[in-house]
Amino acid sequence: QVQLVESGGGLVQPGGSLRLSCAASGNIFSAYAVNWYRQAPGKQREFVATITSGGITTYADSVKGRFSISRDNAKNTVYLQMDSLKPEDTAVYSCNTRPPLFQWGQGTQVTVSS
């Protein structure tokens, strides 16, 4: 069974940066597009960014120009570089294929606060 493990979250001040990682067990990620999602307290999960198997990226308008998604197929890992963070970016960040094929991981908490 494929496991998704997100890491790299934490507490950061507004304007700061974090780099999230999404690692999948087994050599499976390279064939799929992968999405990052986030869920803030009291809100539904929302799309953040996607990267296709060929490396084409798309972003939600709310993060465009500040976040960057990338992948390392040799490591079966997808990254989310987050810069110029804002308090409204506070959420639990999760990843999955597009469409979601695997059981969701626990996610990683990102808190942006002074």
XYZ file of N, CA, C and O in Angstrom:
456
model
N 0.848 -1.187 0.000
C 0.000 0.000 0.000
C 0.893 1.249 0.000
O 1.824 1.351 0.787
N 0.565 2.159 -0.901
C 1.355 3.380 -1.004
C 1.070 4.277 0.186
O -0.084 4.495 0.560
N 2.130 4.826 0.753
C 1.995 5.790 1.844
C 2.533 7.147 1.391
O 3.576 7.220 0.733
N 1.796 8.176 1.748
C 2.208 9.546 1.465
C 2.610 10.204 2.778
O 1.843 10.167 3.747
N 3.783 10.805 2.793
C 4.280 11.440 4.011
C 4.688 12.872 3.686
O 5.609 13.098 2.897
N 3.987 13.807 4.329
C 4.298 15.222 4.144
C 5.148 15.698 5.313
O 4.949 15.262 6.461
N 6.074 16.617 5.038
C 6.925 17.158 6.079
C 7.385 18.559 5.702
O 7.194 18.996 4.565
N 7.984 19.240 6.674
C 8.559 20.551 6.406
C 7.766 21.724 6.932
O 8.206 22.873 6.814
N 6.605 21.472 7.492
C 5.802 22.553 8.028
C 6.394 23.122 9.309
O 7.394 22.630 9.829
N 5.753 24.180 9.809
C 6.212 24.785 11.043
C 5.603 26.152 11.241
O 4.668 26.547 10.529
N 6.133 26.863 12.209
C 5.694 28.224 12.520
C 6.666 29.203 11.880
O 7.888 29.089 12.075
N 6.130 30.148 11.128
C 6.976 31.114 10.440
C 6.310 32.478 10.500
O 5.080 32.572 10.536
N 7.103 33.518 10.512
C 6.562 34.871 10.533
C 6.090 35.279 9.142
O 6.585 34.739 8.138
N 5.161 36.200 9.071
C 4.738 36.710 7.758
C 5.941 37.194 6.960
O 6.840 37.840 7.495
N 5.936 36.831 5.671
C 7.063 37.160 4.817
C 8.131 36.093 4.763
O 9.052 36.171 3.933
N 8.015 35.109 5.628
C 9.012 34.047 5.675
C 8.794 32.977 4.630
O 7.890 33.074 3.778
N 9.627 31.939 4.699
C 9.602 30.855 3.713
C 9.633 29.495 4.395
O 10.175 29.354 5.497
N 9.050 28.531 3.713
C 9.125 27.130 4.114
C 9.201 26.283 2.854
O 8.692 26.681 1.795
N 9.779 25.115 2.997
C 9.811 24.152 1.894
C 9.193 22.852 2.375
O 9.726 22.208 3.288
N 8.093 22.495 1.783
C 7.401 21.264 2.141
C 7.847 20.119 1.220
O 8.165 20.346 0.057
N 7.825 18.909 1.774
C 8.143 17.710 1.002
C 6.992 16.725 1.077
O 6.343 16.608 2.118
N 6.765 16.034 -0.005
C 5.759 14.981 -0.085
C 6.453 13.749 -0.640
O 6.813 13.722 -1.816
N 6.633 12.760 0.206
C 7.331 11.551 -0.199
C 6.354 10.391 -0.297
O 5.490 10.211 0.564
N 6.491 9.609 -1.352
C 5.643 8.439 -1.537
C 6.480 7.179 -1.443
O 7.595 7.133 -1.967
N 5.925 6.184 -0.775
C 6.629 4.896 -0.706
C 6.489 4.200 -2.039
O 5.454 4.288 -2.701
N 7.514 3.513 -2.449
C 7.459 2.836 -3.729
C 7.721 3.787 -4.870
O 7.595 5.001 -4.746
N 8.075 3.222 -5.976
C 8.454 4.025 -7.139
C 7.223 4.275 -8.007
O 7.070 3.677 -9.071
N 6.345 5.157 -7.547
C 5.081 5.332 -8.247
C 4.804 6.764 -8.677
O 4.032 6.997 -9.597
N 5.413 7.708 -8.032
C 5.046 9.103 -8.281
C 5.338 9.555 -9.702
O 4.618 10.376 -10.260
N 6.387 9.045 -10.294
C 6.864 9.593 -11.560
C 5.817 9.515 -12.670
O 5.850 10.294 -13.611
N 4.892 8.592 -12.570
C 3.904 8.410 -13.630
C 2.686 9.312 -13.488
O 1.839 9.362 -14.388
N 2.587 10.015 -12.366
C 1.375 10.751 -12.060
C 1.609 12.240 -11.914
O 2.677 12.681 -11.493
N 0.553 13.004 -12.225
C 0.521 14.387 -11.781
C 0.263 14.376 -10.281
O -0.469 13.517 -9.771
N 0.850 15.330 -9.569
C 0.718 15.397 -8.116
C 0.256 16.795 -7.718
O 0.755 17.795 -8.232
N -0.706 16.814 -6.818
C -1.236 18.077 -6.308
C -0.826 18.302 -4.868
O -0.750 17.358 -4.087
N -0.635 19.563 -4.531
C -0.615 19.997 -3.130
C -1.973 20.626 -2.852
O -2.524 21.371 -3.668
N -2.494 20.322 -1.659
C -3.755 20.872 -1.183
C -3.510 21.476 0.201
O -2.492 21.187 0.843
N -4.461 22.260 0.663
C -4.395 22.754 2.039
C -5.807 22.879 2.604
O -6.776 23.059 1.854
N -5.872 22.749 3.911
C -7.156 22.872 4.602
C -6.967 23.713 5.849
O -6.236 23.314 6.764
N -7.603 24.862 5.860
C -7.560 25.740 7.018
C -8.683 25.353 7.978
O -9.669 24.736 7.569
N -8.560 25.718 9.245
C -9.603 25.367 10.229
C -10.969 25.879 9.786
O -11.119 27.040 9.416
N -11.953 24.984 9.809
C -13.312 25.373 9.468
C -13.573 25.524 7.988
O -14.672 25.934 7.593
N -12.599 25.195 7.146
C -12.759 25.345 5.697
C -12.537 24.024 4.995
O -11.958 23.097 5.549
N -13.006 23.951 3.757
C -12.802 22.751 2.971
C -11.389 22.717 2.408
O -10.717 23.746 2.262
N -10.952 21.509 2.080
C -9.649 21.355 1.448
C -9.664 22.086 0.108
O -10.630 21.986 -0.650
N -8.584 22.784 -0.199
C -8.517 23.516 -1.451
C -7.223 23.199 -2.194
O -6.201 22.862 -1.594
N -7.300 23.331 -3.479
C -6.153 23.099 -4.358
C -5.137 24.220 -4.196
O -5.497 25.397 -4.111
N -3.862 23.846 -4.195
C -2.789 24.838 -4.089
C -1.947 24.859 -5.364
O -1.736 25.910 -5.967
N -1.457 23.682 -5.772
C -0.569 23.618 -6.931
C -0.539 22.203 -7.465
O -0.814 21.240 -6.737
N -0.206 22.078 -8.741
C -0.069 20.766 -9.352
C 1.165 20.736 -10.236
O 1.595 21.761 -10.767
N 1.735 19.551 -10.384
C 2.835 19.350 -11.311
C 2.574 18.044 -12.049
O 2.294 17.014 -11.442
N 2.639 18.099 -13.371
C 2.393 16.909 -14.168
C 3.622 16.014 -14.174
O 4.696 16.392 -13.700
N 3.473 14.835 -14.738
C 4.609 13.920 -14.834
C 5.708 14.537 -15.699
O 6.893 14.235 -15.514
N 5.335 15.426 -16.595
C 6.314 16.093 -17.458
C 6.847 17.392 -16.908
O 7.648 18.058 -17.555
N 6.384 17.774 -15.714
C 6.921 18.965 -15.078
C 6.148 20.243 -15.320
O 6.600 21.329 -14.919
N 4.986 20.175 -15.933
C 4.166 21.369 -16.140
C 3.452 21.704 -14.837
O 2.881 20.830 -14.196
N 3.491 22.975 -14.458
C 2.945 23.394 -13.174
C 1.764 24.352 -13.338
O 1.691 25.113 -14.312
N 0.860 24.296 -12.369
C -0.286 25.200 -12.306
C -0.509 25.548 -10.843
O -0.303 24.696 -9.971
N -0.936 26.798 -10.599
C -1.094 27.269 -9.230
C -2.466 27.905 -9.023
O -3.040 28.496 -9.940
N -2.928 27.829 -7.783
C -4.104 28.594 -7.404
C -3.743 30.083 -7.445
O -2.592 30.462 -7.179
N -4.703 30.908 -7.778
C -4.432 32.345 -7.880
C -3.880 32.917 -6.576
O -3.059 33.835 -6.592
N -4.326 32.364 -5.464
C -3.935 32.895 -4.157
C -2.459 32.693 -3.841
O -1.914 33.372 -2.959
N -1.800 31.773 -4.554
C -0.390 31.497 -4.250
C 0.520 31.775 -5.441
O 1.752 31.672 -5.313
N -0.046 32.136 -6.562
C 0.735 32.347 -7.767
C 1.775 33.442 -7.542
O 1.477 34.500 -6.983
N 3.005 33.146 -7.937
C 4.088 34.108 -7.756
C 4.796 33.998 -6.422
O 5.862 34.590 -6.231
N 4.216 33.230 -5.498
C 4.836 33.073 -4.177
C 5.256 31.629 -3.908
O 6.230 31.393 -3.195
N 4.513 30.678 -4.446
C 4.795 29.257 -4.238
C 5.359 28.650 -5.523
O 5.020 29.082 -6.631
N 6.171 27.609 -5.341
C 6.736 26.906 -6.486
C 6.743 25.412 -6.206
O 7.290 24.971 -5.185
N 6.153 24.639 -7.110
C 6.099 23.189 -6.959
C 7.145 22.565 -7.858
O 7.391 23.032 -8.982
N 7.782 21.526 -7.372
C 8.796 20.820 -8.158
C 8.782 19.349 -7.764
O 8.135 18.963 -6.788
N 9.498 18.550 -8.518
C 9.525 17.116 -8.213
C 10.895 16.535 -8.495
O 11.624 17.020 -9.372
N 11.222 15.487 -7.749
C 12.435 14.709 -7.951
C 11.982 13.264 -8.072
O 11.764 12.593 -7.062
N 11.828 12.806 -9.290
C 11.297 11.455 -9.496
C 12.237 10.378 -8.955
O 11.789 9.318 -8.531
N 13.532 10.644 -8.971
C 14.484 9.665 -8.447
C 14.275 9.438 -6.954
O 14.543 8.349 -6.435
N 13.785 10.479 -6.274
C 13.523 10.368 -4.839
C 12.050 10.152 -4.547
O 11.650 10.109 -3.379
N 11.244 10.061 -5.605
C 9.797 9.866 -5.415
C 9.210 10.940 -4.506
O 8.375 10.657 -3.633
N 9.641 12.166 -4.707
C 9.268 13.262 -3.824
C 8.834 14.483 -4.632
O 9.430 14.782 -5.675
N 7.812 15.153 -4.111
C 7.350 16.413 -4.678
C 7.516 17.490 -3.612
O 7.233 17.243 -2.429
N 7.959 18.663 -4.019
C 8.247 19.748 -3.086
C 7.300 20.925 -3.324
O 6.770 21.112 -4.425
N 7.140 21.720 -2.280
C 6.415 22.974 -2.410
C 7.236 24.045 -1.695
O 7.311 24.048 -0.462
N 7.866 24.897 -2.472
C 8.609 26.031 -1.924
C 7.622 27.176 -1.728
O 6.966 27.605 -2.691
N 7.521 27.656 -0.502
C 6.564 28.711 -0.171
C 7.328 29.934 0.312
O 8.010 29.875 1.338
N 7.209 31.003 -0.405
C 7.869 32.265 -0.063
C 6.817 33.342 0.189
O 5.658 33.196 -0.184
N 7.253 34.431 0.813
C 6.357 35.562 1.093
C 5.065 35.096 1.763
O 3.968 35.473 1.361
N 5.224 34.258 2.756
C 4.059 33.663 3.408
C 3.205 34.702 4.105
O 3.715 35.698 4.653
N 1.894 34.448 4.081
C 0.921 35.340 4.688
C 0.132 34.579 5.756
O 0.035 33.348 5.687
N -0.454 35.276 6.712
C -1.258 34.578 7.727
C -2.355 33.715 7.115
O -2.670 32.646 7.665
N -2.904 34.122 5.999
C -3.964 33.336 5.370
C -3.461 32.057 4.715
O -4.261 31.248 4.234
N -2.148 31.849 4.695
C -1.600 30.584 4.218
C -1.602 29.520 5.314
O -1.273 28.358 5.052
N -1.971 29.904 6.516
C -2.013 28.955 7.623
C -3.012 27.844 7.335
O -4.185 28.103 7.044
N -2.542 26.603 7.392
C -3.379 25.450 7.065
C -2.568 24.174 7.239
O -1.353 24.222 7.442
N -3.257 23.048 7.148
C -2.590 21.754 7.029
C -2.434 21.466 5.540
O -3.422 21.470 4.797
N -1.212 21.207 5.125
C -0.898 20.982 3.722
C -0.729 19.480 3.477
O -0.014 18.793 4.221
N -1.380 19.010 2.413
C -1.341 17.591 2.069
C -1.072 17.432 0.586
O -1.278 18.377 -0.191
N -0.673 16.238 0.184
C -0.423 15.971 -1.226
C -1.115 14.679 -1.626
O -1.430 13.830 -0.793
N -1.349 14.547 -2.913
C -1.884 13.314 -3.459
C -1.761 13.397 -4.970
O -1.492 14.461 -5.541
N -1.970 12.289 -5.628
C -1.974 12.297 -7.080
C -3.200 13.046 -7.583
O -4.128 13.342 -6.833
N -3.211 13.323 -8.863
C -4.350 13.974 -9.486
C -4.925 13.049 -10.551
O -4.259 12.778 -11.548
N -6.140 12.482 -10.328
C -6.997 12.632 -9.144
C -6.429 11.863 -7.962
O -5.509 11.061 -8.151
N -6.945 12.088 -6.771
C -6.415 11.401 -5.589
C -6.622 9.893 -5.680
O -7.753 9.426 -5.759
N -5.505 9.153 -5.701
C -5.574 7.696 -5.847
C -5.208 6.951 -4.577
O -5.549 5.783 -4.423
N -4.508 7.623 -3.687
C -3.960 6.945 -2.520
C -4.544 7.522 -1.229
O -5.098 8.622 -1.208
N -4.374 6.743 -0.170
C -4.852 7.196 1.130
C -4.104 8.464 1.525
O -2.881 8.544 1.366
N -4.841 9.413 2.053
C -4.238 10.666 2.447
C -3.284 10.482 3.621
O -3.549 9.698 4.536
N -2.178 11.201 3.594
C -1.277 11.219 4.724
C -1.810 12.150 5.803
O -2.913 12.692 5.689
N -1.009 12.351 6.835
C -1.439 13.201 7.952
C -1.316 14.682 7.637
O -1.914 15.524 8.320
N -0.552 15.007 6.618
C -0.347 16.406 6.291
C 0.703 17.032 7.187
O 1.208 16.415 8.135
N 1.025 18.269 6.881
C 2.001 19.008 7.678
C 1.435 20.394 7.960
O 0.928 21.073 7.060
N 1.513 20.803 9.216
C 0.904 22.063 9.641
C 1.823 23.230 9.312
O 3.007 23.216 9.655
N 1.249 24.225 8.673
C 1.946 25.477 8.408
C 1.203 26.588 9.131
O 0.000 26.767 8.924
N 1.910 27.289 9.983
C 1.318 28.399 10.727
C 2.131 29.659 10.453
O 3.344 29.683 10.685
N 1.457 30.673 9.945
C 2.112 31.943 9.637
C 1.579 32.983 10.605
O 0.414 33.383 10.543
N 2.433 33.399 11.509
C 1.993 34.317 12.552
C 3.185 35.069 13.124
O 4.290 34.528 13.194
N 2.928 36.290 13.541
C 3.983 37.068 14.189
C 3.909 36.888 15.710
O 4.705 37.478 16.435
